[in-house]
PDB file of C-alpha atoms in Angstrom:
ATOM      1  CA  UNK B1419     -12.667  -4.055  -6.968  1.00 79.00           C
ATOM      2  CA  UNK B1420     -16.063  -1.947  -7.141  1.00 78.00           C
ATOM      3  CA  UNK B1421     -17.761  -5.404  -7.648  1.00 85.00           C
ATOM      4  CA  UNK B1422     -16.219  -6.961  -4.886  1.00 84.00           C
ATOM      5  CA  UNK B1423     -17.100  -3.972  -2.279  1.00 82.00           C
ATOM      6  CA  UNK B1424     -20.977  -3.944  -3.721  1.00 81.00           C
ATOM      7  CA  UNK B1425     -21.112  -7.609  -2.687  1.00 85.00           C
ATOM      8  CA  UNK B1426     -19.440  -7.149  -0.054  1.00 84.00           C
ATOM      9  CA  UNK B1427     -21.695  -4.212   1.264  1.00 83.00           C
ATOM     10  CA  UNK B1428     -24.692  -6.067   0.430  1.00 85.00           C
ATOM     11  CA  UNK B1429     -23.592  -9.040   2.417  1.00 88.00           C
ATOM     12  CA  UNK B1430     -22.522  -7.059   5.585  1.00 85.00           C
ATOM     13  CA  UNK B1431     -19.071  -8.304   5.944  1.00 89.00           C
ATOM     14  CA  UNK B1432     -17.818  -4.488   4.148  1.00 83.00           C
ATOM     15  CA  UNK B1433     -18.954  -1.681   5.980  1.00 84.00           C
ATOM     16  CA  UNK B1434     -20.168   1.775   4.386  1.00 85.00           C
ATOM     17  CA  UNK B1435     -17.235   4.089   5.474  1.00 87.00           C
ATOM     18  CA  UNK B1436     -14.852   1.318   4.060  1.00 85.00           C
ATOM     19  CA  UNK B1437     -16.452   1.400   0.889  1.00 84.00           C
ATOM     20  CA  UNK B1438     -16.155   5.290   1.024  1.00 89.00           C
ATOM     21  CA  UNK B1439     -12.803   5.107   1.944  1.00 90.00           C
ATOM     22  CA  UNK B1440     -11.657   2.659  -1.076  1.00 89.00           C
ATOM     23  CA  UNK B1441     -13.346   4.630  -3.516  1.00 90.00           C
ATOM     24  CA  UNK B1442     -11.830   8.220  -2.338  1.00 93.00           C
ATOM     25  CA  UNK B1443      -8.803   6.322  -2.764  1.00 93.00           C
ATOM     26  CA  UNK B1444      -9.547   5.126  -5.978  1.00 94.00           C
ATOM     27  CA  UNK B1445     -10.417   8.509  -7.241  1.00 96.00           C
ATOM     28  CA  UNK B1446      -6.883   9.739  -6.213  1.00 97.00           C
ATOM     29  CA  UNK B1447      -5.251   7.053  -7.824  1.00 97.00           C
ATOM     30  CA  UNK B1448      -3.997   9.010 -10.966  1.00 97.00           C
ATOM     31  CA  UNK B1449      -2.064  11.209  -8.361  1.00 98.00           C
ATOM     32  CA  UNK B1450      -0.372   8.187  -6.578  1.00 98.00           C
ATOM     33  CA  UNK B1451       0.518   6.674  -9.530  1.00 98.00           C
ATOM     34  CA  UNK B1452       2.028  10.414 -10.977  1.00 98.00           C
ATOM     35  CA  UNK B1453       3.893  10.373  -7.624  1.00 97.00           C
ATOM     36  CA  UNK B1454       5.458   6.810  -8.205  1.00 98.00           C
ATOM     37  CA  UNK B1455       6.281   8.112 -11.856  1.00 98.00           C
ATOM     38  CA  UNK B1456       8.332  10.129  -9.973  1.00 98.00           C
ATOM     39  CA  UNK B1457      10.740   7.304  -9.366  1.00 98.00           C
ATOM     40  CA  UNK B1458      11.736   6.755 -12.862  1.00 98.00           C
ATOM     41  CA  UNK B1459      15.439   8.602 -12.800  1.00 98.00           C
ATOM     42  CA  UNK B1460      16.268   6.333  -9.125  1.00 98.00           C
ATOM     43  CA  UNK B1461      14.697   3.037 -11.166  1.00 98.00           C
ATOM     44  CA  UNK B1462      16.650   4.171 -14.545  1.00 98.00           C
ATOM     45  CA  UNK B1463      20.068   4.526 -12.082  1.00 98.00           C
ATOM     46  CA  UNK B1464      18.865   1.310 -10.134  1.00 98.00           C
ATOM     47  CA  UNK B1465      18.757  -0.757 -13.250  1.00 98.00           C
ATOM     48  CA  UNK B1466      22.125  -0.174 -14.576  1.00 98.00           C
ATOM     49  CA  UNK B1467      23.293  -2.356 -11.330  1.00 97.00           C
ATOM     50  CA  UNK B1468      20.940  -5.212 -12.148  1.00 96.00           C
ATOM     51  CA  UNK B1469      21.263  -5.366 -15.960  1.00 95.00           C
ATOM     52  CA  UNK B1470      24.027  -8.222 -16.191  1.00 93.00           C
ATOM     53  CA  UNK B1471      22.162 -10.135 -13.679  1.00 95.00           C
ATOM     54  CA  UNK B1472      21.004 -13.748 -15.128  1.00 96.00           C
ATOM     55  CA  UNK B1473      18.276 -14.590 -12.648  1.00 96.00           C
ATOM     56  CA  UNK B1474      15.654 -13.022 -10.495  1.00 97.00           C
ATOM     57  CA  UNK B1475      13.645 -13.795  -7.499  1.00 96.00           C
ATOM     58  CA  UNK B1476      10.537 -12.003  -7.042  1.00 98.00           C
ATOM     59  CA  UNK B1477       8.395 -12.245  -3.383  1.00 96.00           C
ATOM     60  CA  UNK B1478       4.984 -10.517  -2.295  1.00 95.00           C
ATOM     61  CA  UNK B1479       2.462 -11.684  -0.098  1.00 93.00           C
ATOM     62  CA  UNK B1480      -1.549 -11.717   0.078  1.00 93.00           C
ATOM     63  CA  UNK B1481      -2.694  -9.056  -2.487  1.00 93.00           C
ATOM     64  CA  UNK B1482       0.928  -8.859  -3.971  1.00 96.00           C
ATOM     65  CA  UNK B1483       1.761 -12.247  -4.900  1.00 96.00           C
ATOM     66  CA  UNK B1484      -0.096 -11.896  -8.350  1.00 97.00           C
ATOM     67  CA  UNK B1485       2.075  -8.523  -8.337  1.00 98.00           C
ATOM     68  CA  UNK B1486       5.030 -10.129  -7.890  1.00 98.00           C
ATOM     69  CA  UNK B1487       4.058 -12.899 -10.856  1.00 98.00           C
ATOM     70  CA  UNK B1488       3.501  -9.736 -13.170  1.00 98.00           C
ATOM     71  CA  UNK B1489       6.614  -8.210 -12.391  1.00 98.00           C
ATOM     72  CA  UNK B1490       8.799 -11.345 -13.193  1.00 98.00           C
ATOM     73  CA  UNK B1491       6.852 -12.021 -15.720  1.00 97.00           C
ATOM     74  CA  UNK B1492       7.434  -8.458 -17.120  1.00 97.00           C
ATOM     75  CA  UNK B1493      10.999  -9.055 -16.928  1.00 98.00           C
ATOM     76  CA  UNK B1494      10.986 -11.850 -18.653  1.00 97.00           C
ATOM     77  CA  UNK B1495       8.735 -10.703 -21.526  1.00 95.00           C
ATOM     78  CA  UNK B1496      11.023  -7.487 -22.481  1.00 95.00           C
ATOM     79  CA  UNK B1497      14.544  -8.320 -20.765  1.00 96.00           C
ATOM     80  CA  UNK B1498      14.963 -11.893 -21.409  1.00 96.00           C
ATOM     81  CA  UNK B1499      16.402 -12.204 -17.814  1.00 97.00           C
ATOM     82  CA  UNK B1500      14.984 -15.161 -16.247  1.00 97.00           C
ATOM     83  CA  UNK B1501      12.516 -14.428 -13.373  1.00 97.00           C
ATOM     84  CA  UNK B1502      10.498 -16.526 -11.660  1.00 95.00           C
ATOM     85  CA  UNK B1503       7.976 -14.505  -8.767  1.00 96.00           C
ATOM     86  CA  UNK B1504       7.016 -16.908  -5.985  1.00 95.00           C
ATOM     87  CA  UNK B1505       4.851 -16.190  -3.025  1.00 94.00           C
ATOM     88  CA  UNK B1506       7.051 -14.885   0.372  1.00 92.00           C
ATOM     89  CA  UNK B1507       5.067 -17.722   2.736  1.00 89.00           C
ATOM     90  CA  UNK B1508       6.284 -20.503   0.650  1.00 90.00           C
ATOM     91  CA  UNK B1509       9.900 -19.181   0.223  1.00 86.00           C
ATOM     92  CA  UNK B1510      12.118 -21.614   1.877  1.00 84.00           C
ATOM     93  CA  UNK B1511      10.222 -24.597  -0.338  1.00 83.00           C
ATOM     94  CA  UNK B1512      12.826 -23.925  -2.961  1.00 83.00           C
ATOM     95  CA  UNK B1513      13.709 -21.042  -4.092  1.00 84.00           C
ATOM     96  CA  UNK B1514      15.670 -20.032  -1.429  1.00 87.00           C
ATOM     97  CA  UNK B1515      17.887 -22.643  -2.420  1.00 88.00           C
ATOM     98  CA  UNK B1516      18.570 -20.443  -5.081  1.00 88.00           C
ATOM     99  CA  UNK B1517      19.410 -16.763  -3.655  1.00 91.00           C
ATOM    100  CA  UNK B1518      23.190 -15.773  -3.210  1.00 90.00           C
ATOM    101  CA  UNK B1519      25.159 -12.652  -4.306  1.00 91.00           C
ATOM    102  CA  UNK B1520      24.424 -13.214  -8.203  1.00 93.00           C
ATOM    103  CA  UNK B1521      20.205 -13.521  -7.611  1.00 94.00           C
ATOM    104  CA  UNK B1522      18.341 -10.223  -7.039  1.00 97.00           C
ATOM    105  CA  UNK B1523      15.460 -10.204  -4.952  1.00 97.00           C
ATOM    106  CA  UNK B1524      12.841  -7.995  -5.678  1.00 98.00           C
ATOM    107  CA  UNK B1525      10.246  -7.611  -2.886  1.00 97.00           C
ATOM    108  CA  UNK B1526       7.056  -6.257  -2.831  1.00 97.00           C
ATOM    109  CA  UNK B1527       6.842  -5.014   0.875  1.00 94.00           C
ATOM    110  CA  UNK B1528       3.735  -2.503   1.337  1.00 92.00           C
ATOM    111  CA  UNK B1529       3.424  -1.252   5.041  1.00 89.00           C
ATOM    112  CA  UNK B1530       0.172  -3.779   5.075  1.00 82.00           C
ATOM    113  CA  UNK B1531      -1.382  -6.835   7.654  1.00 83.00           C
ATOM    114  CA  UNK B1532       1.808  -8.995   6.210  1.00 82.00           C
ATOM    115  CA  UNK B1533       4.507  -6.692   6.587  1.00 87.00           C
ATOM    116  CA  UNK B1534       6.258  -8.437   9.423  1.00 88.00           C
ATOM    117  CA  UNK B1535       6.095 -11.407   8.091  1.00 90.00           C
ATOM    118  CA  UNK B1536       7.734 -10.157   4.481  1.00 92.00           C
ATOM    119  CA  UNK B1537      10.685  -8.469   7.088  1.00 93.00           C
ATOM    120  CA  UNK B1538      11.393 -11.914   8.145  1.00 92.00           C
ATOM    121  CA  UNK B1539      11.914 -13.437   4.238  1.00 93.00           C
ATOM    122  CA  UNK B1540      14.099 -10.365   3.480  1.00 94.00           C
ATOM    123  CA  UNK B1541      16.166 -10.871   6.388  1.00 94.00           C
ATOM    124  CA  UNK B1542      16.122 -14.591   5.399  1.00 94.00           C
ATOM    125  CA  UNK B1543      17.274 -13.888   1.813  1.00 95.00           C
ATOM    126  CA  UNK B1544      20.136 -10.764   3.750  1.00 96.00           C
ATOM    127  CA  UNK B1545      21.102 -13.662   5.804  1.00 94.00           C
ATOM    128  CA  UNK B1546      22.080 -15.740   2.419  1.00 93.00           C
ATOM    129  CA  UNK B1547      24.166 -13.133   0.525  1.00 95.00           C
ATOM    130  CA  UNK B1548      21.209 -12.201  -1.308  1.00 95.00           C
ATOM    131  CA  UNK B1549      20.789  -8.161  -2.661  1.00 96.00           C
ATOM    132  CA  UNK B1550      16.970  -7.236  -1.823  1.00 98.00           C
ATOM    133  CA  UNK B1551      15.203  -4.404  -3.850  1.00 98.00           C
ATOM    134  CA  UNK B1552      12.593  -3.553  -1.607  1.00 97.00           C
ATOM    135  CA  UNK B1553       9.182  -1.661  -2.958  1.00 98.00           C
ATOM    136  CA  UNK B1554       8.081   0.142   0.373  1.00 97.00           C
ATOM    137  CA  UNK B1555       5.131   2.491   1.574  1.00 95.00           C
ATOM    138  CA  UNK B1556       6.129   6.077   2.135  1.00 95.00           C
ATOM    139  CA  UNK B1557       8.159   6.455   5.703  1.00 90.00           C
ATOM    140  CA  UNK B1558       9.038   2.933   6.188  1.00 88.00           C
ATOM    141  CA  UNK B1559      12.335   3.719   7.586  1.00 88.00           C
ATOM    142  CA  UNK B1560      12.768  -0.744   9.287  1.00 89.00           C
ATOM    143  CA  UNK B1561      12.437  -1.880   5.620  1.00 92.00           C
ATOM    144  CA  UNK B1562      15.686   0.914   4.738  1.00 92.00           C
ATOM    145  CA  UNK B1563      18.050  -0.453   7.349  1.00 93.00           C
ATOM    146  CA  UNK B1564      17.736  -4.179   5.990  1.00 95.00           C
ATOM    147  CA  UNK B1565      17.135  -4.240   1.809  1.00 96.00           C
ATOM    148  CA  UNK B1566      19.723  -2.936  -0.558  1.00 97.00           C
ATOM    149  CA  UNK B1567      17.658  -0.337  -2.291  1.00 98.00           C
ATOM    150  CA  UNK B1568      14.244   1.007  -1.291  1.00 97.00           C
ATOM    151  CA  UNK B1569      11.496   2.444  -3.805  1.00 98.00           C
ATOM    152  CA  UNK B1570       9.167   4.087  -1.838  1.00 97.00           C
ATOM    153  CA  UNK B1571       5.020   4.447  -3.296  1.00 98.00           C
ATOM    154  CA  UNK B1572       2.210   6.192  -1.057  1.00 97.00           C
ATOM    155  CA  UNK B1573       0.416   4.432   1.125  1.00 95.00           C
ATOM    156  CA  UNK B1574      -2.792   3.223  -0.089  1.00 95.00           C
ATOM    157  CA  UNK B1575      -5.338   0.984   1.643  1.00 93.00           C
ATOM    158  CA  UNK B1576      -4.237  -3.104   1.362  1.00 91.00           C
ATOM    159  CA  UNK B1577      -6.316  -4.399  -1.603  1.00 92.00           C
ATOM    160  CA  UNK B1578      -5.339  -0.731  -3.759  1.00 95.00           C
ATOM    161  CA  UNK B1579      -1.331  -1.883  -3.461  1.00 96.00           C
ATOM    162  CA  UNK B1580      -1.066  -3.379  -6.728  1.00 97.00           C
ATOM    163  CA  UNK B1581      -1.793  -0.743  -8.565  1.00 97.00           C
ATOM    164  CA  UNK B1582       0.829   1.944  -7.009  1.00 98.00           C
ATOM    165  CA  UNK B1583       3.894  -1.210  -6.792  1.00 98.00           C
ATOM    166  CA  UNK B1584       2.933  -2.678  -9.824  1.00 98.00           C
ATOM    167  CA  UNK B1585       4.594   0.795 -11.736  1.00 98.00           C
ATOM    168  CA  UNK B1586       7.940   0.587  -9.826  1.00 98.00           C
ATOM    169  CA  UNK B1587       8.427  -3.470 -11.505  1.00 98.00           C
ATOM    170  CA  UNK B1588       7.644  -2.357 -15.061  1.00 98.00           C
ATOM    171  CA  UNK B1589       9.926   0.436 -14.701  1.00 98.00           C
ATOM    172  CA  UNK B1590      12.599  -1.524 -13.657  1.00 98.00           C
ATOM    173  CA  UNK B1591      11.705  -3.779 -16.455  1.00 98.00           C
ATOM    174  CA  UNK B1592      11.829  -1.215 -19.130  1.00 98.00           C
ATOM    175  CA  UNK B1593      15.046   0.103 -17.812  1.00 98.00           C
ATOM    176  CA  UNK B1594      17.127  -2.917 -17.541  1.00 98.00           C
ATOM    177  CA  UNK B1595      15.746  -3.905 -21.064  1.00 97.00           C
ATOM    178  CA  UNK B1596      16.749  -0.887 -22.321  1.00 97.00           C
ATOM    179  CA  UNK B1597      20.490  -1.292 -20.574  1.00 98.00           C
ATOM    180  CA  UNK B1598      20.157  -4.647 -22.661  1.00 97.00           C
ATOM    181  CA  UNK B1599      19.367  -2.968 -26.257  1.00 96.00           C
ATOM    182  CA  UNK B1600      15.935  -4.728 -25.973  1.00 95.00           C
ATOM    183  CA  UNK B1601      13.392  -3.746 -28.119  1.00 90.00           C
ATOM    184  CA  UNK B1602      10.819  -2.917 -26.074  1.00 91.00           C
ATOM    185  CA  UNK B1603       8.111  -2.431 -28.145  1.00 86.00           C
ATOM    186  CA  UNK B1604       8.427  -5.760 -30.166  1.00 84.00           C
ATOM    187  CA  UNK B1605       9.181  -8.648 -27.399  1.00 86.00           C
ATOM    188  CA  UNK B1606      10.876 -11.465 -29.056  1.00 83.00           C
ATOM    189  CA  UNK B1607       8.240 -14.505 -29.959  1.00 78.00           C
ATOM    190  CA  UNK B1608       5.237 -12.097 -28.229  1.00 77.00           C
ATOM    191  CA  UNK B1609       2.054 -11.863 -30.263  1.00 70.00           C
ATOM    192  CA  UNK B1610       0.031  -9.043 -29.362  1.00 63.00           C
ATOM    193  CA  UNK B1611      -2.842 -11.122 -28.911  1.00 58.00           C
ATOM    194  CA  UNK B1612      -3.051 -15.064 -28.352  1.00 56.00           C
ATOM    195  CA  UNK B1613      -5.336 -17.321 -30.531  1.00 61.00           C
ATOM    196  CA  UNK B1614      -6.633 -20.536 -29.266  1.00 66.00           C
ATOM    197  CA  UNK B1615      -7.334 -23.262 -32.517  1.00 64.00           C
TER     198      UNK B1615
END
């Protein structure tokens, strides 16, 4: 991220009180992500409906697609639910084929430059019998009238959302592999590190 702004400052296409602003937020990261710790007893309650589920869908757009691939991929990894995280844009190439009643949908759905467009693949997935878990910014009260269940994380500039949504999906992982009697700590067929021959 710090890379990315120092090129981009010394290019001209990021501007000095952006970079300013990134890195304040940066520096109060630990306190965002202490706030979305706070979530833990709602996830831990929130999991108990979503243990038995077989499947997952998980959406996010722009910076949050490679969120949403960590999430599933998180579930997968300590759960052994199958998950599969897809980017929102490309939604009704397949896998909405797949939502109904039995296929949570968890979306990543940050008050950000996408938001209206995620709206629209939640309603889509609503509109198919589909149960949405929503990860929201702070005071997005649209988002509560259309998914399921809302976690709500502070709002942080667009390209810091990963890291305050990213702790809601592991939490949800933990929990529901803990519903499961998962061990946790020693994945099946997970080596802690991979070697290449």
């Amino acid at each position: 991220m710090l890379l990315a702004l120092c090129v981009g400052q010394m290019r001209g296409t990021v501007d000095d009180a952006t970079v300013e602003r990134i890195v304040r937020e940066l520096k109060n990261m630990p306190l965002y992500i202490k706030d979305v710790l706070g979530l833990a007893d709602k996830i831990k309650n929130l999991s108990k409906i979503y243990t038995y589920a077989r499947n997952f869908l998980y959406l996010g757009r722009g910076y949050n697609y490679p969120t949403a691939l960590e999430g599933a991929l998180k579930l997968k990894e300590i759960s052994y639910i199958h998950a599969e995280g897809y980017p929102a844009a490309e939604m009704k190439h397949g896998p909405i084929a797949l939502v109904d009643s039995e296929m949570p949908t968890v979306v990543i759905a940050p008050t950000d430059s996408l938001y209206d467009k995620i709206i629209s693949n939640v309603r889509q997935v609503k509109a198919r019998g589909g149960t949405v878990v929503a990860i929201i910014t702070k005071g997005n009260d649209a988002m509560k009238d259309i998914a399921d269940h809302c976690l709500e994380v502070p709002d942080v500039p667009e390209c810091l959302t990963p890291l305050v949504v990213s702790v809601p999906l592991q939490l949800l992982a933990y929990y529901i592999a803990i519903n499961k009697d998962r061990n946790v700590d020693q994945p099946r067929n997970l080596a802690k590190s991979v070697t290449v021959e």
